[in-house]
Short mmCIF file of C-alpha atoms and ligand atoms in Angstrom, two decimals:
data_model
loop_
_atom_site.label_atom_id
_atom_site.label_comp_id
_atom_site.label_asym_id
_atom_site.label_seq_id
_atom_site.Cartn_x
_atom_site.Cartn_y
_atom_site.Cartn_z
CA MET A 900 -14.76 -12.54 35.51
CA SER A 901 -16.42 -13.01 32.13
CA ARG A 902 -15.42 -13.70 28.58
CA ILE A 903 -16.75 -11.10 26.16
CA ASN A 904 -16.66 -10.84 22.41
CA ILE A 905 -14.58 -7.81 21.38
CA ASP A 906 -17.55 -6.31 19.54
CA ALA A 907 -19.52 -6.24 22.78
CA VAL A 908 -16.79 -4.67 24.93
CA GLN A 909 -17.65 -1.28 26.35
CA LYS A 910 -15.11 1.30 27.40
CA GLY A 911 -14.23 1.25 31.07
CA LEU A 912 -14.10 -2.55 31.37
CA ILE A 913 -11.01 -3.94 33.08
CA LEU A 914 -8.95 -6.80 31.66
CA ASP A 915 -8.86 -9.81 33.94
CA GLU A 916 -6.40 -11.72 31.76
CA PRO A 917 -3.39 -10.23 29.99
CA ILE A 918 -3.44 -10.12 26.20
CA TYR A 919 -0.50 -11.46 24.26
CA THR A 920 0.44 -11.09 20.62
CA LYS A 921 0.65 -14.14 18.37
CA THR A 922 4.39 -14.21 18.97
CA GLY A 923 3.91 -14.19 22.75
CA ALA A 924 4.76 -10.55 23.52
CA LEU A 925 2.67 -8.94 26.23
CA LEU A 926 0.34 -6.42 24.68
CA LEU A 927 -1.99 -5.40 27.48
CA PRO A 928 -1.42 -6.51 31.09
CA ARG A 929 -4.14 -7.67 33.49
CA GLY A 930 -5.84 -4.67 35.07
CA THR A 931 -5.74 -2.52 31.91
CA VAL A 932 -8.76 -0.29 31.58
CA LEU A 933 -10.15 -0.63 28.08
CA ASP A 934 -10.76 2.75 26.54
CA GLU A 935 -12.12 3.29 23.04
CA ARG A 936 -8.72 3.40 21.43
CA ARG A 937 -7.48 0.20 23.07
CA ILE A 938 -10.65 -1.60 22.01
CA HIS A 939 -10.04 -0.34 18.49
CA PHE A 940 -6.39 -1.54 18.63
CA LEU A 941 -7.46 -4.99 19.79
CA LYS A 942 -9.94 -5.26 16.96
CA ASN A 943 -7.24 -4.27 14.50
CA LEU A 944 -4.99 -6.98 15.84
CA GLY A 945 -7.69 -9.59 15.29
CA VAL A 946 -8.34 -10.27 18.99
CA GLU A 947 -11.83 -11.77 19.20
CA TRP A 948 -12.45 -12.37 22.91
CA VAL A 949 -11.27 -10.74 26.12
CA GLU A 950 -11.60 -11.75 29.77
CA VAL A 951 -12.82 -8.82 31.85
CA THR A 952 -13.70 -8.26 35.50
CA SER A 953 -17.30 -7.74 36.44
CA LYS A 954 -16.63 -4.16 37.51
CA LEU A 955 -16.26 -1.07 35.37
CA ALA A 956 -13.35 1.28 36.06
CA ARG A 957 -14.42 4.52 37.71
CA LYS A 958 -12.56 6.62 35.20
CA SER A 959 -11.17 5.56 31.83
CA ALA A 960 -7.51 6.21 31.16
CA LYS A 961 -8.22 9.48 29.41
CA GLY A 962 -4.89 11.17 29.98
CA ALA A 963 -2.85 8.34 28.55
CA SER A 964 -4.79 8.14 25.33
CA GLY A 965 -4.86 11.88 24.69
CA ARG A 966 -1.13 12.29 25.01
CA LEU A 967 -0.21 10.12 22.06
CA THR A 968 -2.67 11.29 19.49
CA ARG A 969 -0.24 13.82 18.08
CA THR A 970 3.48 14.25 18.15
CA THR A 971 4.89 17.60 19.12
CA ALA A 972 4.82 19.78 16.03
CA GLY A 973 8.04 21.20 14.70
CA ALA A 974 9.84 17.92 14.15
CA GLY A 975 9.63 18.73 10.44
CA ASP A 976 10.17 16.21 7.75
CA HIS A 977 13.70 15.18 8.51
CA GLU A 978 13.67 11.50 9.23
CA ASN A 979 17.40 11.52 9.65
CA ALA A 980 17.20 13.97 12.49
CA PRO A 981 17.52 12.55 15.99
CA ASP A 982 14.38 10.72 17.01
CA GLY A 983 12.15 13.50 18.23
CA ALA A 984 9.74 11.02 19.75
CA GLY A 985 12.28 9.71 22.26
CA SER A 986 10.74 11.52 25.18
CA VAL A 987 7.32 10.24 24.19
CA HIS A 988 8.68 6.69 24.24
CA ASP A 989 9.99 7.19 27.76
CA GLN A 990 6.62 8.31 29.03
CA GLU A 991 4.42 5.86 27.21
CA PRO A 992 2.97 2.82 28.91
CA PRO A 993 4.65 -0.44 27.84
CA GLU A 994 1.51 -1.69 26.15
CA GLU A 995 1.37 1.41 23.94
CA ARG A 996 4.95 0.86 22.97
CA ALA A 997 4.40 -2.83 22.28
CA PHE A 998 1.49 -1.90 20.09
CA TYR A 999 3.44 0.64 18.05
CA ASP A 1000 6.35 -1.79 17.73
CA LEU A 1001 3.93 -4.32 16.30
CA LEU A 1002 2.52 -1.83 13.84
CA ARG A 1003 6.03 -0.91 12.72
CA GLU A 1004 6.91 -4.58 12.35
CA ASP A 1005 3.77 -5.22 10.35
CA LEU A 1006 4.44 -2.31 8.01
CA LEU A 1007 8.07 -3.32 7.42
CA LEU A 1008 7.04 -6.92 6.74
CA GLN A 1009 4.58 -5.71 4.13
CA VAL A 1010 7.20 -3.43 2.61
CA ASN A 1011 9.55 -6.45 2.42
CA SER A 1012 6.96 -8.52 0.70
CA ALA A 1013 6.08 -5.76 -1.78
CA VAL A 1014 9.75 -5.18 -2.67
CA ILE A 1015 10.27 -8.91 -3.33
CA HIS A 1016 7.10 -8.97 -5.37
CA TYR A 1017 7.83 -5.99 -7.58
CA SER A 1018 11.53 -5.44 -7.87
CA GLN A 1019 13.59 -7.10 -10.52
CA GLN A 1020 15.75 -10.12 -9.92
CA GLY A 1021 19.22 -9.07 -8.94
CA SER A 1022 18.21 -5.78 -7.37
CA HIS A 1023 16.31 -7.23 -4.38
CA ASP A 1024 19.05 -6.91 -1.79
CA ARG A 1025 20.02 -3.34 -2.53
CA GLU A 1026 16.46 -2.12 -2.96
CA MET A 1027 15.33 -4.01 0.09
CA SER A 1028 17.85 -2.41 2.42
CA ASP A 1029 17.33 1.08 0.91
CA LEU A 1030 13.57 0.85 1.13
CA LEU A 1031 13.47 -0.63 4.62
CA ALA A 1032 15.71 2.18 5.87
CA LEU A 1033 13.49 4.71 4.14
CA PHE A 1034 10.17 3.32 5.42
CA GLY A 1035 11.62 2.61 8.88
CA GLY A 1036 12.72 6.27 9.03
CA LEU A 1037 9.21 7.44 8.21
CA LEU A 1038 7.91 5.80 11.33
CA ARG A 1039 10.08 7.63 13.79
CA GLU A 1040 7.48 10.28 14.28
CA ARG A 1041 4.47 9.30 16.24
CA ASN A 1042 1.94 11.44 14.36
CA ARG A 1043 2.78 9.55 11.18
CA ILE A 1044 2.17 6.27 12.90
CA ASN A 1045 -1.18 7.54 14.03
CA HIS A 1046 -2.11 8.50 10.48
CA LEU A 1047 -1.07 5.06 9.34
CA LEU A 1048 -3.05 3.47 12.08
CA GLU A 1049 -6.06 5.38 10.88
CA MET A 1050 -5.29 4.10 7.42
CA LYS A 1051 -4.96 0.53 8.65
CA SER A 1052 -8.23 0.73 10.52
CA THR A 1053 -10.09 1.57 7.28
CA ASP A 1054 -9.55 -2.02 6.26
CA ALA A 1055 -6.69 -4.46 5.80
CA PHE A 1056 -7.17 -4.42 2.03
CA THR A 1057 -6.73 -0.64 1.72
CA PHE A 1058 -3.68 -0.77 3.98
CA LYS A 1059 -2.00 -3.44 1.87
CA HIS A 1060 -2.88 -1.48 -1.26
CA ALA A 1061 -1.34 1.64 0.27
CA VAL A 1062 1.92 -0.14 1.16
CA ASN A 1063 2.15 -1.60 -2.35
CA VAL A 1064 1.47 1.80 -3.93
CA ALA A 1065 4.13 3.41 -1.73
CA VAL A 1066 6.72 0.77 -2.69
CA LEU A 1067 5.85 1.00 -6.40
CA ALA A 1068 5.99 4.81 -6.30
CA VAL A 1069 9.41 4.74 -4.62
CA LEU A 1070 10.80 2.15 -7.08
CA THR A 1071 9.54 4.37 -9.91
CA GLY A 1072 10.97 7.48 -8.23
CA LEU A 1073 14.33 5.71 -7.92
CA ALA A 1074 14.30 5.04 -11.67
CA MET A 1075 13.51 8.75 -12.22
CA ARG A 1076 16.48 9.63 -10.00
CA LEU A 1077 14.44 11.70 -7.56
CA SER A 1078 16.29 13.07 -4.55
CA GLU A 1079 16.20 11.19 -1.27
CA GLU A 1080 14.04 13.87 0.26
CA SER A 1081 11.55 13.53 -2.62
CA LEU A 1082 11.56 9.73 -2.28
CA ARG A 1083 10.71 10.04 1.41
CA MET A 1084 7.78 12.30 0.57
CA VAL A 1085 6.56 9.97 -2.17
CA ALA A 1086 6.79 7.00 0.24
CA LEU A 1087 4.77 8.76 2.91
CA GLY A 1088 2.31 10.19 0.39
CA GLY A 1089 1.89 6.71 -1.12
CA LEU A 1090 1.12 5.25 2.31
CA LEU A 1091 -1.40 7.95 3.12
CA HIS A 1092 -2.96 8.72 -0.28
CA ASP A 1093 -6.23 6.91 0.44
CA ILE A 1094 -6.55 7.95 4.10
CA GLY A 1095 -9.77 9.81 3.23
CA LYS A 1096 -11.50 6.49 2.49
CA LYS A 1097 -12.05 6.21 6.20
CA LYS A 1098 -14.77 8.83 5.85
CA VAL A 1099 -16.58 6.99 3.06
CA PRO A 1100 -19.31 4.70 4.45
CA PRO A 1101 -18.24 1.03 4.05
CA GLU A 1102 -21.49 0.11 2.30
CA VAL A 1103 -20.58 2.64 -0.40
CA LEU A 1104 -16.86 1.86 -0.47
CA PHE A 1105 -17.30 -1.90 -0.81
CA ALA A 1106 -20.51 -1.95 -2.84
CA ASP A 1107 -20.70 -4.56 -5.60
CA GLY A 1108 -21.81 -3.84 -9.10
CA ALA A 1109 -22.43 -0.53 -10.82
CA LEU A 1110 -22.25 2.64 -8.71
CA SER A 1111 -25.03 5.19 -8.59
CA PRO A 1112 -23.92 8.77 -9.34
CA GLU A 1113 -24.37 9.56 -5.64
CA SER A 1114 -22.17 6.64 -4.53
CA ARG A 1115 -19.54 7.61 -7.06
CA ARG A 1116 -19.53 11.15 -5.69
CA ARG A 1117 -19.13 9.85 -2.12
CA ILE A 1118 -16.19 7.67 -3.17
CA GLU A 1119 -14.55 10.48 -5.10
CA GLU A 1120 -14.74 12.62 -1.98
CA HIS A 1121 -12.05 10.45 -0.35
CA THR A 1122 -9.51 12.69 -2.09
CA GLU A 1123 -10.82 15.84 -0.39
CA HIS A 1124 -11.30 14.11 2.97
CA GLY A 1125 -7.71 12.89 2.78
CA TYR A 1126 -6.44 16.37 1.98
CA ASP A 1127 -8.40 17.86 4.89
CA THR A 1128 -6.98 15.33 7.33
CA LEU A 1129 -3.37 15.68 6.22
CA VAL A 1130 -3.24 19.43 5.64
CA ARG A 1131 -4.26 20.04 9.24
CA ASP A 1132 -1.14 18.23 10.41
CA THR A 1133 1.38 21.04 10.47
CA ALA A 1134 4.25 18.58 10.91
CA LEU A 1135 3.64 17.23 7.40
CA PRO A 1136 4.77 18.99 4.21
CA GLU A 1137 1.87 20.11 2.00
CA GLU A 1138 2.96 17.76 -0.80
CA ILE A 1139 1.76 14.82 1.31
CA ALA A 1140 -1.75 16.28 1.50
CA LEU A 1141 -1.59 17.11 -2.23
CA MET A 1142 -0.91 13.46 -3.09
CA ALA A 1143 -4.14 12.54 -1.28
CA LEU A 1144 -6.02 15.28 -3.11
CA GLN A 1145 -4.64 14.84 -6.61
CA HIS A 1146 -3.83 11.15 -7.13
CA HIS A 1147 -6.99 10.68 -9.26
CA GLU A 1148 -6.35 13.74 -11.43
CA ARG A 1149 -5.30 12.90 -15.00
CA LEU A 1150 -3.06 14.81 -17.43
CA ASP A 1151 -5.90 15.48 -19.90
CA GLY A 1152 -8.25 16.90 -17.26
CA SER A 1153 -10.47 13.80 -17.08
CA GLY A 1154 -9.69 13.06 -13.43
CA TYR A 1155 -11.18 14.23 -10.13
CA PRO A 1156 -11.87 16.14 -7.90
CA ARG A 1157 -10.74 19.33 -9.67
CA ARG A 1158 -10.21 18.17 -13.28
CA LEU A 1159 -6.71 19.58 -13.18
CA GLN A 1160 -4.53 19.30 -16.26
CA GLY A 1161 -0.86 18.69 -17.02
CA LYS A 1162 1.48 20.59 -14.76
CA GLN A 1163 -1.34 21.71 -12.47
CA ILE A 1164 -0.96 18.24 -10.99
CA HIS A 1165 2.06 17.93 -8.72
CA LEU A 1166 4.71 15.48 -9.96
CA PHE A 1167 4.47 13.40 -6.76
CA SER A 1168 0.68 13.17 -7.19
CA GLN A 1169 1.14 11.99 -10.78
CA LEU A 1170 3.64 9.40 -9.58
CA VAL A 1171 1.34 8.05 -6.89
CA GLY A 1172 -1.54 8.15 -9.40
CA VAL A 1173 0.29 5.82 -11.84
CA ALA A 1174 1.39 3.46 -9.02
CA ASP A 1175 -2.20 3.45 -7.70
CA VAL A 1176 -3.67 2.41 -11.06
CA PHE A 1177 -1.00 -0.24 -11.61
CA GLU A 1178 -1.57 -1.75 -8.16
CA ALA A 1179 -5.35 -1.65 -8.50
CA MET A 1180 -5.17 -3.46 -11.84
CA THR A 1181 -2.91 -6.23 -10.53
CA SER A 1182 -5.00 -7.04 -7.48
CA THR A 1183 -8.25 -8.93 -7.19
CA ARG A 1184 -11.16 -6.62 -6.34
CA ASN A 1185 -14.82 -7.09 -5.64
CA HIS A 1186 -15.08 -10.49 -7.30
CA ARG A 1187 -13.03 -9.41 -10.30
CA PRO A 1188 -9.64 -11.11 -10.73
CA GLY A 1189 -6.62 -8.89 -11.33
CA TYR A 1190 -5.79 -8.02 -14.93
CA ASN A 1191 -2.92 -9.94 -16.41
CA PRO A 1192 0.40 -8.18 -17.02
CA VAL A 1193 -0.13 -7.97 -20.79
CA GLU A 1194 -3.36 -6.03 -20.33
CA ILE A 1195 -1.83 -3.75 -17.70
CA VAL A 1196 1.21 -2.92 -19.81
CA GLU A 1197 -1.00 -2.31 -22.84
CA TYR A 1198 -3.34 -0.07 -20.86
CA LEU A 1199 -0.54 1.99 -19.33
CA MET A 1200 1.33 2.33 -22.61
CA GLY A 1201 -1.90 3.34 -24.33
CA ALA A 1202 -2.71 5.92 -21.67
CA SER A 1203 0.84 7.23 -21.55
CA GLY A 1204 0.94 10.83 -22.75
CA THR A 1205 -2.82 11.33 -22.38
CA LEU A 1206 -3.76 10.24 -18.85
CA PHE A 1207 -0.31 9.69 -17.40
CA PRO A 1208 3.07 11.31 -18.12
CA GLU A 1209 5.19 9.18 -20.44
CA ARG A 1210 8.30 9.42 -18.32
CA ILE A 1211 6.50 8.11 -15.22
CA VAL A 1212 4.92 5.17 -17.08
CA LYS A 1213 8.27 4.30 -18.62
CA ALA A 1214 10.07 4.53 -15.27
CA LEU A 1215 7.47 2.30 -13.61
CA LEU A 1216 7.56 -0.35 -16.33
CA ASP A 1217 11.36 -0.24 -16.38
CA SER A 1218 11.73 -0.65 -12.65
CA ILE A 1219 9.48 -3.57 -11.86
CA THR A 1220 9.19 -7.20 -12.77
CA ILE A 1221 6.28 -7.71 -15.09
CA TYR A 1222 6.71 -11.40 -15.79
CA ARG A 1223 7.94 -13.37 -12.82
CA ILE A 1224 10.57 -16.07 -13.41
CA GLY A 1225 8.74 -19.40 -13.52
CA SER A 1226 5.41 -17.97 -14.65
CA ALA A 1227 3.64 -19.49 -17.64
CA VAL A 1228 2.93 -17.32 -20.70
CA GLN A 1229 1.40 -17.74 -24.11
CA LEU A 1230 3.05 -16.18 -27.15
CA SER A 1231 1.34 -14.58 -30.12
CA ASN A 1232 2.28 -17.60 -32.30
CA GLY A 1233 0.24 -19.88 -30.04
CA GLU A 1234 3.16 -21.49 -28.23
CA THR A 1235 3.16 -21.70 -24.44
CA GLY A 1236 6.22 -21.50 -22.24
CA ILE A 1237 7.81 -20.57 -18.94
CA VAL A 1238 9.65 -17.31 -18.27
CA VAL A 1239 13.22 -18.31 -17.45
CA LYS A 1240 15.05 -14.98 -17.48
CA ALA A 1241 14.10 -11.30 -17.28
CA ASN A 1242 15.46 -8.66 -19.65
CA PRO A 1243 15.90 -5.62 -17.38
CA GLN A 1244 16.10 -3.25 -20.35
CA LEU A 1245 12.92 -4.66 -21.92
CA PRO A 1246 10.84 -6.01 -19.04
CA SER A 1247 7.88 -6.87 -21.27
CA ARG A 1248 10.12 -9.08 -23.43
CA PRO A 1249 11.73 -11.78 -21.25
CA VAL A 1250 13.40 -15.06 -22.23
CA VAL A 1251 10.82 -17.85 -22.52
CA ARG A 1252 11.39 -21.57 -22.61
CA ILE A 1253 8.77 -23.09 -24.89
CA VAL A 1254 6.98 -26.09 -23.39
CA PHE A 1255 3.97 -26.60 -25.68
CA ASP A 1256 3.64 -25.89 -29.37
CA GLU A 1257 0.68 -24.06 -30.90
CA ARG A 1258 -1.40 -27.25 -30.89
CA ARG A 1259 -0.69 -27.65 -27.16
CA MET A 1260 1.58 -30.62 -27.85
CA PRO A 1261 4.70 -30.92 -25.66
CA MET A 1262 7.86 -29.75 -27.41
CA ARG A 1263 10.26 -32.59 -28.11
CA HIS A 1264 13.40 -30.50 -27.95
CA GLU A 1265 14.42 -27.75 -25.60
CA HIS A 1266 13.67 -24.46 -27.27
CA THR A 1267 14.21 -21.01 -25.78
CA VAL A 1268 13.08 -17.69 -27.22
CA ASP A 1269 14.64 -14.40 -26.20
CA LEU A 1270 11.87 -11.91 -26.96
CA SER A 1271 14.30 -8.99 -26.68
CA GLN A 1272 16.19 -10.15 -29.79
CA PRO A 1273 15.47 -8.20 -33.03
CA SER A 1274 14.67 -11.51 -34.77
CA HIS A 1275 11.61 -11.86 -32.51
CA THR A 1276 10.12 -8.39 -32.83
CA THR A 1277 6.93 -9.80 -34.35
CA LEU A 1278 6.43 -12.14 -31.40
CA CYS A 1279 4.95 -11.02 -28.08
CA ILE A 1280 3.32 -12.34 -24.93
CA VAL A 1281 -0.45 -12.37 -25.28
CA ARG A 1282 -1.43 -14.13 -22.08
CA SER A 1283 0.08 -14.70 -18.69
CA TYR A 1284 -0.97 -17.48 -16.33
CA GLY A 1285 0.74 -15.97 -13.28
FE1 FE2 B 1368 -7.67 6.84 -4.17
#
């Protein structure tokens, strides 16, 4: 028996100690033959070391891994239909099932966290249960899970970004009163929109500093790679592949890869495109901190009608929390305060309790400003401290 670092494990090695998840569930029993996919799974789960026997298995478990790479086609896009993967579940080894259960759990936890992060106070409970049902339904079909797994293996950052984009796109779609069927497509398209990044070399994808024209071209190709991957899956509607292809296209034709304009870009792709930009601006990337909400709102409002459709930008800004309750903000008159209440109709103009005056001196008396009131139209938030 020997202890081997996961990066040094070759296929065909046999586990001499079972592997458990952090919560104590058995993931792979003793005696499991490690094939390429299982090694990949273990890496994704953050397992660093494994105990293996000194012998190699004569044959790797080829049959078992091949069977689950694709779900039977023909299940269509009806998540509410009976679970077409039931028979697959019955046949699959327990460790496969445990793994998929974990992936599902992980995805739903991230959806939970994104809903709490973005949705407005007071609508958490309803949106949470609607969205969890919707995302949970998406995972009934095994081929989708495999696409997601591919997505997750690109890197944890891209996966989290994809979940956030999917949640933002669905919240926006809800505000636009899209049908349930459309919302399901937008959710799945949001999750998979950057799947093509897997084919971009990491040294290009995560390069610091300015990009060479060649690197930029390689990164831009993720849209076409994503389309290629998803369009081959006959169980997925074409709109899903289109969201991967078109989410960087812009209304005025300045986007890529095809420089499409206006209605040439599918509505769902436009929706995912706006959610993608919003999410990318809020998060910290390559040593650059996220933009603050004032800058993001200004950018999106400024680009509304030229790069992005007005109705999508409006629906996004109307459906999410921009200034979190309890966050510190500075007003255009120099005063600093804490957001104490959101104004759902005017999310960029919440109620602020002033703490410091313009000279940074503590206020002697409690003073609250409701920025949505007509008397305060000249006042606005110029800085947010998160
Ligand atoms: Fe992208």
